[in-house]
Short mmCIF file of C-alpha atoms and ligand atoms in Angstrom, two decimals:
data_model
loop_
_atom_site.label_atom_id
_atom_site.label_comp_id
_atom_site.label_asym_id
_atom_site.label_seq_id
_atom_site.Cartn_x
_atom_site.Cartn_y
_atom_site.Cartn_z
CA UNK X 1 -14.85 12.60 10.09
CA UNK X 2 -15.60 13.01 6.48
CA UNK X 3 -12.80 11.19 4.72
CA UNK X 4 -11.48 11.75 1.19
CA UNK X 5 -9.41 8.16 -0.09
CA UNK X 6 -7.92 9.07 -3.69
CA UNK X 7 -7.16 6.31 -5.18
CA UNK X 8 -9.56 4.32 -2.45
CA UNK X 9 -11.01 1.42 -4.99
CA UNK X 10 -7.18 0.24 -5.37
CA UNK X 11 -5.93 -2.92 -3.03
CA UNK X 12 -5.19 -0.95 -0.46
CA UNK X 13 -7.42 1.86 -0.73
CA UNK X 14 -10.61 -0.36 -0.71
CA UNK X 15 -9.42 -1.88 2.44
CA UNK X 16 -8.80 1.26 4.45
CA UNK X 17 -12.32 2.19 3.36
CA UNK X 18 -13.51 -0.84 5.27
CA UNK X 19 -11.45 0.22 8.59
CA UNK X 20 -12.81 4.07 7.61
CA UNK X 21 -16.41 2.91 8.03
CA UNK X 22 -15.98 0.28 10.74
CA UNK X 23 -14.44 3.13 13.11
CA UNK X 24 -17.36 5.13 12.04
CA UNK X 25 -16.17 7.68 9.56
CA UNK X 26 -17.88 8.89 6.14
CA UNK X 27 -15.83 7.94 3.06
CA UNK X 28 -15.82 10.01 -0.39
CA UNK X 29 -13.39 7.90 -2.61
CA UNK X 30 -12.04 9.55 -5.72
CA UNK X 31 -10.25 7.06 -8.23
CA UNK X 32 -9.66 7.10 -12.20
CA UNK X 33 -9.77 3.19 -12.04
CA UNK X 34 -6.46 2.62 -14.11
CA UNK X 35 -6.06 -0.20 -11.75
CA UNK X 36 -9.09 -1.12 -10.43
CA UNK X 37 -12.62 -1.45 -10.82
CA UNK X 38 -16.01 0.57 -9.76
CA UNK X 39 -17.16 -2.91 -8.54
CA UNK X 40 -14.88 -3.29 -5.75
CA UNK X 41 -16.85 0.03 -4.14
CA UNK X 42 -19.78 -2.12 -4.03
CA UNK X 43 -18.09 -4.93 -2.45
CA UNK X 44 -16.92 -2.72 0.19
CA UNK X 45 -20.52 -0.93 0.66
CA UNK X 46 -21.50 -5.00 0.81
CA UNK X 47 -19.08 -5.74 3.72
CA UNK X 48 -19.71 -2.62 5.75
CA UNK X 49 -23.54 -2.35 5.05
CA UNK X 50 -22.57 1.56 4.88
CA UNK X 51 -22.66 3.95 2.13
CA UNK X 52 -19.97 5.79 0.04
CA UNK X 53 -20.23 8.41 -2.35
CA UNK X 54 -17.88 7.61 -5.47
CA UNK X 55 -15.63 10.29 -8.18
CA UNK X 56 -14.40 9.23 -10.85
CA UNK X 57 -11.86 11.65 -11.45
CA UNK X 58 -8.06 11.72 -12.02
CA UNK X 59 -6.65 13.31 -9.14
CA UNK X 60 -4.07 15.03 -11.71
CA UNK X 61 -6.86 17.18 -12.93
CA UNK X 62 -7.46 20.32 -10.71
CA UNK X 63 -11.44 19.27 -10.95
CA UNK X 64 -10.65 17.37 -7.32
CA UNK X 65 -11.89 20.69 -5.91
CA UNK X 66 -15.67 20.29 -6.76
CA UNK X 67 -15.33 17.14 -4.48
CA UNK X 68 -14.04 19.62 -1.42
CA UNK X 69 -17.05 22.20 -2.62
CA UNK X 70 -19.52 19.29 -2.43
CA UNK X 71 -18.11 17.42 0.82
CA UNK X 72 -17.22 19.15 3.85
CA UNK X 73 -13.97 17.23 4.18
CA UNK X 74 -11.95 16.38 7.21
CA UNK X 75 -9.30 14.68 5.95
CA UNK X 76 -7.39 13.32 3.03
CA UNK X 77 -6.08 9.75 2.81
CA UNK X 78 -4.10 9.60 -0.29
CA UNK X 79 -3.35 6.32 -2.06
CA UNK X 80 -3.88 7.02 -5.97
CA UNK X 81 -0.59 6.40 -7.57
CA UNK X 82 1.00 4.32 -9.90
CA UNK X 83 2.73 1.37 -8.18
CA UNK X 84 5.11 -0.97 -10.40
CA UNK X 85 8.91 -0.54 -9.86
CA UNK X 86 9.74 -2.05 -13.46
CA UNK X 87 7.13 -0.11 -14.81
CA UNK X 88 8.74 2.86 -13.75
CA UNK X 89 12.14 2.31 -15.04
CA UNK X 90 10.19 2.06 -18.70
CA UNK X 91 7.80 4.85 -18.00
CA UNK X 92 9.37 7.71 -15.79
CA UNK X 93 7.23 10.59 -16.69
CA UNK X 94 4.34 8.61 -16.14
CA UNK X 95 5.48 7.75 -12.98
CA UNK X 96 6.75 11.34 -11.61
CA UNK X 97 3.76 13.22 -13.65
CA UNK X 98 1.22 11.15 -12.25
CA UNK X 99 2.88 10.57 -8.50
CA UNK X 100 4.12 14.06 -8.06
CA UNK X 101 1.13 15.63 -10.05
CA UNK X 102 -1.51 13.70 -7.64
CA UNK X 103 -0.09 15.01 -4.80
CA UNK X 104 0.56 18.55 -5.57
CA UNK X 105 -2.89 19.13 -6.97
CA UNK X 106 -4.83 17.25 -3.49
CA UNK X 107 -2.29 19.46 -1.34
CA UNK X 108 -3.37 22.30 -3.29
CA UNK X 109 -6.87 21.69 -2.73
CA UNK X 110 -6.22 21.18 0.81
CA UNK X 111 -4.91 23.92 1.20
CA UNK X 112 -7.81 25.95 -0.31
CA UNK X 113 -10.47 24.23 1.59
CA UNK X 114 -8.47 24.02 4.67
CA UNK X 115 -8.46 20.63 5.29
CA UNK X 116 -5.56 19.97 7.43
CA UNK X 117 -5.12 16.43 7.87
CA UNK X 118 -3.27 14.88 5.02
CA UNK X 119 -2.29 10.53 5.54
CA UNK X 120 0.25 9.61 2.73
CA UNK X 121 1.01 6.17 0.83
CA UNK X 122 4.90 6.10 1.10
CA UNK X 123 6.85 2.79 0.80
CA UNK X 124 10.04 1.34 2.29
CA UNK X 125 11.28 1.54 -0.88
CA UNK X 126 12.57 5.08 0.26
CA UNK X 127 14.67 3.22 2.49
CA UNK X 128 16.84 2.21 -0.45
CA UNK X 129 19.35 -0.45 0.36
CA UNK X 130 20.09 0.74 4.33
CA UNK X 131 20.74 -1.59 7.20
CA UNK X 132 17.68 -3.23 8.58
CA UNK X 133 15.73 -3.07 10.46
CA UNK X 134 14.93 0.09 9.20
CA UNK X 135 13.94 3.00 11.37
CA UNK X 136 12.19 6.30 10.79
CA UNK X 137 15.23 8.32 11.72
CA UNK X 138 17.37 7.27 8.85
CA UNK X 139 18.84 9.23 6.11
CA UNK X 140 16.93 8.50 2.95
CA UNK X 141 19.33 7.02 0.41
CA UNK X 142 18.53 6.62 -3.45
CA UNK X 143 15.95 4.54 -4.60
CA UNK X 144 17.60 3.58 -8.00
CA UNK X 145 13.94 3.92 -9.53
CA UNK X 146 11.56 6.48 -10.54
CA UNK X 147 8.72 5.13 -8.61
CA UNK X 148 10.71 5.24 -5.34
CA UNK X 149 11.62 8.38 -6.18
CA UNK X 150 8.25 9.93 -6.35
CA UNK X 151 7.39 8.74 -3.01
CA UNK X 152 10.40 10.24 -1.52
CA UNK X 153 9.62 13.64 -3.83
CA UNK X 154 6.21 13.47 -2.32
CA UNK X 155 7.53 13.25 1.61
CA UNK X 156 9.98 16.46 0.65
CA UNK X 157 6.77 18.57 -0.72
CA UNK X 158 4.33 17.34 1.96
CA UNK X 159 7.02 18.28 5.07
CA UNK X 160 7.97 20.97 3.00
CA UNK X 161 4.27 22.03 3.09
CA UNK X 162 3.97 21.69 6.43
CA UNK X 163 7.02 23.53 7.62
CA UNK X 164 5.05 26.84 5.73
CA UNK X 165 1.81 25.92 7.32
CA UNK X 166 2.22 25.16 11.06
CA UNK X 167 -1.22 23.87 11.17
CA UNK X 168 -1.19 21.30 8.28
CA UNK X 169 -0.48 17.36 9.93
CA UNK X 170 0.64 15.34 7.84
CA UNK X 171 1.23 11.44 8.58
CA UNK X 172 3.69 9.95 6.11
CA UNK X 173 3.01 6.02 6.00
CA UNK X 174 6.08 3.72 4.67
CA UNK X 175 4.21 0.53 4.07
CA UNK X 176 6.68 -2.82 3.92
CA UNK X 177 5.07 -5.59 2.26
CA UNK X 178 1.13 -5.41 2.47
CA UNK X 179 -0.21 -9.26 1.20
CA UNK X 180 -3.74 -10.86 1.91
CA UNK X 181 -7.59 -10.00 1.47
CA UNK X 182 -10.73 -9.11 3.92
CA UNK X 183 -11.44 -12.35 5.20
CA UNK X 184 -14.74 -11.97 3.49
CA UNK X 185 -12.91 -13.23 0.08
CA UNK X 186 -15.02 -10.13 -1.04
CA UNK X 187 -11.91 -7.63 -1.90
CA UNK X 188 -8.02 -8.42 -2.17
CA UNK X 189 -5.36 -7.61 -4.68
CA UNK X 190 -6.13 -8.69 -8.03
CA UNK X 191 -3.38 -7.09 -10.51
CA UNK X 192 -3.38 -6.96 -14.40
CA UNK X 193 -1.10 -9.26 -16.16
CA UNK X 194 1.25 -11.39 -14.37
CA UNK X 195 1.89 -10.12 -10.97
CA UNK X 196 5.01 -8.28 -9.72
CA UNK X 197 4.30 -8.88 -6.22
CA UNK X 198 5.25 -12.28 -4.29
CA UNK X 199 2.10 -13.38 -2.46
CA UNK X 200 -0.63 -12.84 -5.88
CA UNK X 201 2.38 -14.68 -8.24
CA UNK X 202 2.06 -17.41 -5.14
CA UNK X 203 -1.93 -17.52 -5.34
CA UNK X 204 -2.03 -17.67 -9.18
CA UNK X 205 0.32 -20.71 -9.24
CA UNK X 206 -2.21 -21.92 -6.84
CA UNK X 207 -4.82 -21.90 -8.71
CA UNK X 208 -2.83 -23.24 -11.76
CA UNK X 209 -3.01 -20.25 -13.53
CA UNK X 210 0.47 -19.91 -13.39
CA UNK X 211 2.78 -22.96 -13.81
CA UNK X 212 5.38 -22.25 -11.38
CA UNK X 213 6.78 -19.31 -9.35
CA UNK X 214 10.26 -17.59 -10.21
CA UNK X 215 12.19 -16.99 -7.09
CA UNK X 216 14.69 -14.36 -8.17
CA UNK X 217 18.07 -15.21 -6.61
CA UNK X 218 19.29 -17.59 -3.74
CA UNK X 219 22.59 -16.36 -2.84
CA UNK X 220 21.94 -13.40 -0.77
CA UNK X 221 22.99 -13.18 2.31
CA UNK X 222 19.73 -13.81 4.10
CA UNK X 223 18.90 -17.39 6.14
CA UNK X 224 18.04 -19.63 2.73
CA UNK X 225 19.72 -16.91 0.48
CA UNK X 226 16.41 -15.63 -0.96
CA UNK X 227 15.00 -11.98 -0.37
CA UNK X 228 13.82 -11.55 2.80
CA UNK X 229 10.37 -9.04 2.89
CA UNK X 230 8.26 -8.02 5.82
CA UNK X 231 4.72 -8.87 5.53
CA UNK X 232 2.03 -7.43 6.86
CA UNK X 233 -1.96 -8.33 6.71
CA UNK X 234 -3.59 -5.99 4.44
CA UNK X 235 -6.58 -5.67 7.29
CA UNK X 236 -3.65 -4.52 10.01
CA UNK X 237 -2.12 -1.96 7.24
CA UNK X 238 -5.91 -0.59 6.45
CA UNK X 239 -6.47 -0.75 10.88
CA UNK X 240 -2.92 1.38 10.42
CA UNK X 241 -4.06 4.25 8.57
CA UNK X 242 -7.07 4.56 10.94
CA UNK X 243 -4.84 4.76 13.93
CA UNK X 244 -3.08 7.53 11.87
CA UNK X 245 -5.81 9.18 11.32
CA UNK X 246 -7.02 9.52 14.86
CA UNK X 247 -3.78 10.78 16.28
CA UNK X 248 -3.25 13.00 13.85
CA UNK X 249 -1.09 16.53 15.05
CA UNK X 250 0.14 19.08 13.56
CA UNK X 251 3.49 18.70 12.03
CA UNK X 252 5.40 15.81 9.96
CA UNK X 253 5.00 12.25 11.10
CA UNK X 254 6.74 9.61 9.79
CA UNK X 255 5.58 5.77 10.35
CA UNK X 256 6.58 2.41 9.47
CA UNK X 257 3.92 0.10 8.67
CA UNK X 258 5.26 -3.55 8.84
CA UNK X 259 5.35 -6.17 11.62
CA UNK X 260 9.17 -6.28 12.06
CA UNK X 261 9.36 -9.63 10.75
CA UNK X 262 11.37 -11.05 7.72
CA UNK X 263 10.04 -13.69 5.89
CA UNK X 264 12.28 -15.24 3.04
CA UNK X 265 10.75 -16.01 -0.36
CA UNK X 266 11.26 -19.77 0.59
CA UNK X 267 9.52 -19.33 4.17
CA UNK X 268 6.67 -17.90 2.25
CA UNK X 269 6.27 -20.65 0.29
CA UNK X 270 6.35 -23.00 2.89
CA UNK X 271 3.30 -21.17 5.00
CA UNK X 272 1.27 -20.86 2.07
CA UNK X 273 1.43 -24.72 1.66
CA UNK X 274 0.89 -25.91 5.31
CA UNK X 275 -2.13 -23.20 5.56
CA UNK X 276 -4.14 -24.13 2.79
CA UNK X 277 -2.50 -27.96 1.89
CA UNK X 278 -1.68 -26.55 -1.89
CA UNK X 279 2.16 -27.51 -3.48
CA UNK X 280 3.30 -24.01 -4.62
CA UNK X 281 6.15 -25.00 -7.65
CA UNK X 282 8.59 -23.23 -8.22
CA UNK X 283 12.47 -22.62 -9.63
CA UNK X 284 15.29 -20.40 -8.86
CA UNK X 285 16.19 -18.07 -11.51
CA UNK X 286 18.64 -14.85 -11.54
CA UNK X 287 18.24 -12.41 -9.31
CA UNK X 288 16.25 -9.52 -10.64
CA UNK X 289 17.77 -6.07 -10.78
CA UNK X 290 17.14 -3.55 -8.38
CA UNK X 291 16.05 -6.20 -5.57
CA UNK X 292 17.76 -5.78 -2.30
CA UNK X 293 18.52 -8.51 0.27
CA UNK X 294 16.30 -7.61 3.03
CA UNK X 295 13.84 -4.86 4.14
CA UNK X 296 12.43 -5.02 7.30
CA UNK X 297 10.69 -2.30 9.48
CA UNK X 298 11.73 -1.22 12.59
CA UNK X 299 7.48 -0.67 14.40
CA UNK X 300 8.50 0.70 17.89
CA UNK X 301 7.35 3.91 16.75
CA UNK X 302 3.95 3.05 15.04
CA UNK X 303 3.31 0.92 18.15
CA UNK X 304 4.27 3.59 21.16
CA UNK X 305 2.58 6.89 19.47
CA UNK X 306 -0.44 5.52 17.51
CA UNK X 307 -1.26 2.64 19.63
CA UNK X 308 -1.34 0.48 17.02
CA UNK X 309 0.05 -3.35 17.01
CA UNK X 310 -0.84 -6.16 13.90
CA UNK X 311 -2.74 -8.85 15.16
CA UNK X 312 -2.67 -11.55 11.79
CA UNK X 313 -0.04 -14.03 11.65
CA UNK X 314 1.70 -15.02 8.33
CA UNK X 315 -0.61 -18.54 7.88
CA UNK X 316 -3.73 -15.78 8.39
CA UNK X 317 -1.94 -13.65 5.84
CA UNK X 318 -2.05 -16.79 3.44
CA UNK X 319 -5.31 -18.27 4.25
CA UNK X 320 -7.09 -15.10 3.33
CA UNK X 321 -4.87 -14.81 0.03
CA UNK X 322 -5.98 -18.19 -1.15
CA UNK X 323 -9.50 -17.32 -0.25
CA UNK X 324 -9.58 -14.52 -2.64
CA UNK X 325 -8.33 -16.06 -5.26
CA UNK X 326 -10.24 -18.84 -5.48
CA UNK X 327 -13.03 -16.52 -5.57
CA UNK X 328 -11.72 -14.24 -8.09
CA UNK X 329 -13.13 -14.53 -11.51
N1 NAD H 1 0.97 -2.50 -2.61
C1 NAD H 1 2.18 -2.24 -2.13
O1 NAD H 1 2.98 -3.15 -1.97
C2 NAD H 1 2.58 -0.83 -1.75
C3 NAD H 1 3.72 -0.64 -0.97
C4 NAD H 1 4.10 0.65 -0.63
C5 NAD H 1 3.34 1.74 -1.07
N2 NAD H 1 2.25 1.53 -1.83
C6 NAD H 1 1.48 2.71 -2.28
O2 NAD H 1 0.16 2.62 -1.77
C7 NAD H 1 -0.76 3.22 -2.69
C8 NAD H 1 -1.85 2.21 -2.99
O3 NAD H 1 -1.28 1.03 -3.52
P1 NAD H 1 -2.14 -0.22 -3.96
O4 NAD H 1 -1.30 -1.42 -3.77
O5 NAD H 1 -3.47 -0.16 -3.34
O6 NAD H 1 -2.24 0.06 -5.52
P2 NAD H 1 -3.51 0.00 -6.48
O7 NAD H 1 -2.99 0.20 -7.87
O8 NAD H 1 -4.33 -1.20 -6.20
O9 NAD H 1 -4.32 1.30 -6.02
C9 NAD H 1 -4.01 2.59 -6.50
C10 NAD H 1 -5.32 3.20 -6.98
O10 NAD H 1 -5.07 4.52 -7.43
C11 NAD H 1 -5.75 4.73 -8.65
N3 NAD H 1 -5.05 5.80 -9.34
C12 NAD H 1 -3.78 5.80 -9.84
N4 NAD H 1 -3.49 7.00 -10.36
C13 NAD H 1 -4.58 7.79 -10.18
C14 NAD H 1 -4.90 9.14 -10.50
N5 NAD H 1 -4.04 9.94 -11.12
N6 NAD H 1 -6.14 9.61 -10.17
C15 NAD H 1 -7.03 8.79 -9.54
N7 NAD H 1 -6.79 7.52 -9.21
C16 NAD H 1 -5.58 7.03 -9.53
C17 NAD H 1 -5.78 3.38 -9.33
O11 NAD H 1 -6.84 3.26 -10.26
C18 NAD H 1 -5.94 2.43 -8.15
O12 NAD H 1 -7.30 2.20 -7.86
C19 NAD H 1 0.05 3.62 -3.90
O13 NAD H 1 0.37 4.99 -3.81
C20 NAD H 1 1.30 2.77 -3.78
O14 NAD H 1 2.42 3.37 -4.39
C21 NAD H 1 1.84 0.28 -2.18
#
């Protein structure tokens, strides 16, 4: 199939584009590289040995279409969004024009071209503070930030979408925790600034870039007390949306992307250390607002309808972390 990936040089994005060609499809990315770089298409192109044809476009500008009038797409994987939960808090409307925009104006398009098959970035963030593990089935509860809110706006206008279009499939993808880098060291997540995210704070400490790691909290009620996050390989996430993609039907469906394992912040540490021999410092300050206690994905659904089951472990998941880095200039 001929598959458009907005937002497809991002972490995740460039990844799936690696499973995309591996199974065999063609892959038209589209990205305004606010968060990424045109190099990390070449990397990908370098992995595969396959080609890609690149936009650089924002897909909040109705100029998306000329990419369906050029490409006879298939299928739209949609990743480009922006990402940072504290961001959000300080920048709403950047967060819901951008997030909701995005997706309106690619649904739009799809809808004009006819492309039917629509895979969408959602997070367990939607999830919001609920009992874990967390199943597909629950009632959404509130976010308490804007960026979780977009991706729970997004579902609604997708589904609703769908329920006016019979033929429209949409797959809506609530990723838990996606950490680690194609074990060629080649691509993996590189953020601006110092990182929100556990695993590239871990890596940068590492490599002494960082002096030591905040751990935010050790009173909740969790093994050690610290958060508790399922992690998941980025390769097995990116193998994920391919699965998706394949048994794609008409309708909504909704999938949890995560291995159904918690893994405190402490645990974490610990795996990073035995799999690559590095001391990770670090110091327990206040917990950090908004944070819950535990999120953890109930898979029984990704596994029994798409077929699809992670095969990296968490010492894989920090191996190819470290690997990246190190390489990263
Ligand atoms: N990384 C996570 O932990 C996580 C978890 C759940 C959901 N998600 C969602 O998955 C998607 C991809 O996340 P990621 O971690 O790869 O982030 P990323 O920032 O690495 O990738 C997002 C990409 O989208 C691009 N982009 C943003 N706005 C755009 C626009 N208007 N037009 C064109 N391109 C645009 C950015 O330049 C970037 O390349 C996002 O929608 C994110 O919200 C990520």
């Amino acid at each position: 199939m001929n598959i458009l990936v907005t937002g497809g040089a991002g972490y995740i994005g460039s990844h799936t584009c690696v499973a995309l060609l591996e199974a065999g499809h063609t892959v038209i990315v589209a990205d305004n590289l606010s968060n990424s770089k045109a190099a990390t298409i070449e990397k990908v192109k370098q992995i595969t040995n396959k080609e890609i044809t690149f936009y650089h476009m924002d897909m909040t500008d109705e100029l998306v279409n000329t990419i369906f009038s050029n490409h006879n797409i298939d299928g739209v994987i949609h990743f480009a969004g922006l990402k940072s939960v504290g961001e959000s808090a300080e920048k709403p409307l950047d967060y819901y024009y951008n997030n909701i925009v995005s997706t309106m104006v690619i649904a739009k398009a799809c809808q004009k071209f006819n492309v039917n098959r629509f895979v969408f970035s959602s997070s367990a963030t939607v999830y919001g503070d609920n009992k874990v593990p967390f199943v597909e089935t629950y009632d959404l509860l509130p976010t308490t930030n804007p960026y979780g809110e977009t991706k729970a706006m997004s579902e609604r206008i997708l589904t609703d979408i769908a329920m006016a279009n019979p033929a429209f499939s949409v797959s809506l993808l609530r990723y838990f925790n996606p950490v680690g880098a194609h074990e060629s060291g080649l691509i993996g997540e590189a953020p601006n600034g110092i990182p929100n995210n556990l695993m590239p704070y871990i890596t940068q400490v590492a490599k002494r870039k960082l002096e030591k790691l905040r751990v935010f909290g050790n009173d909740y009620i969790t093994m050690d007390g610290t958060g508790v996050r399922d992690y998941i390989h980025i390769m097995d996430l990116a193998e994920g949306h391919v699965a998706a993609l394949n048994n794609l039907t008409e309708g909504v469906h909704i999938y949890n992307l995560g291995t159904g394992q918690g893994t405190s912040v402490l645990e974490l540490i610990k795996a990073f250390e035995e799999a690559n021999g590095i001391e990770v410092p670090y110091e327990i300050v206040d917990r950090r607002p908004g944070d819950i206690a535990s999120c953890f994905a109930d898979t029984s659904k990704a596994r029994q309808e798409l077929g699809w089951i992670v095969k990296r472990d968490i010492t894989e998941m920090c191996r190819d972390a470290w690997r990246f880095e190190k390489n990263y200039k």
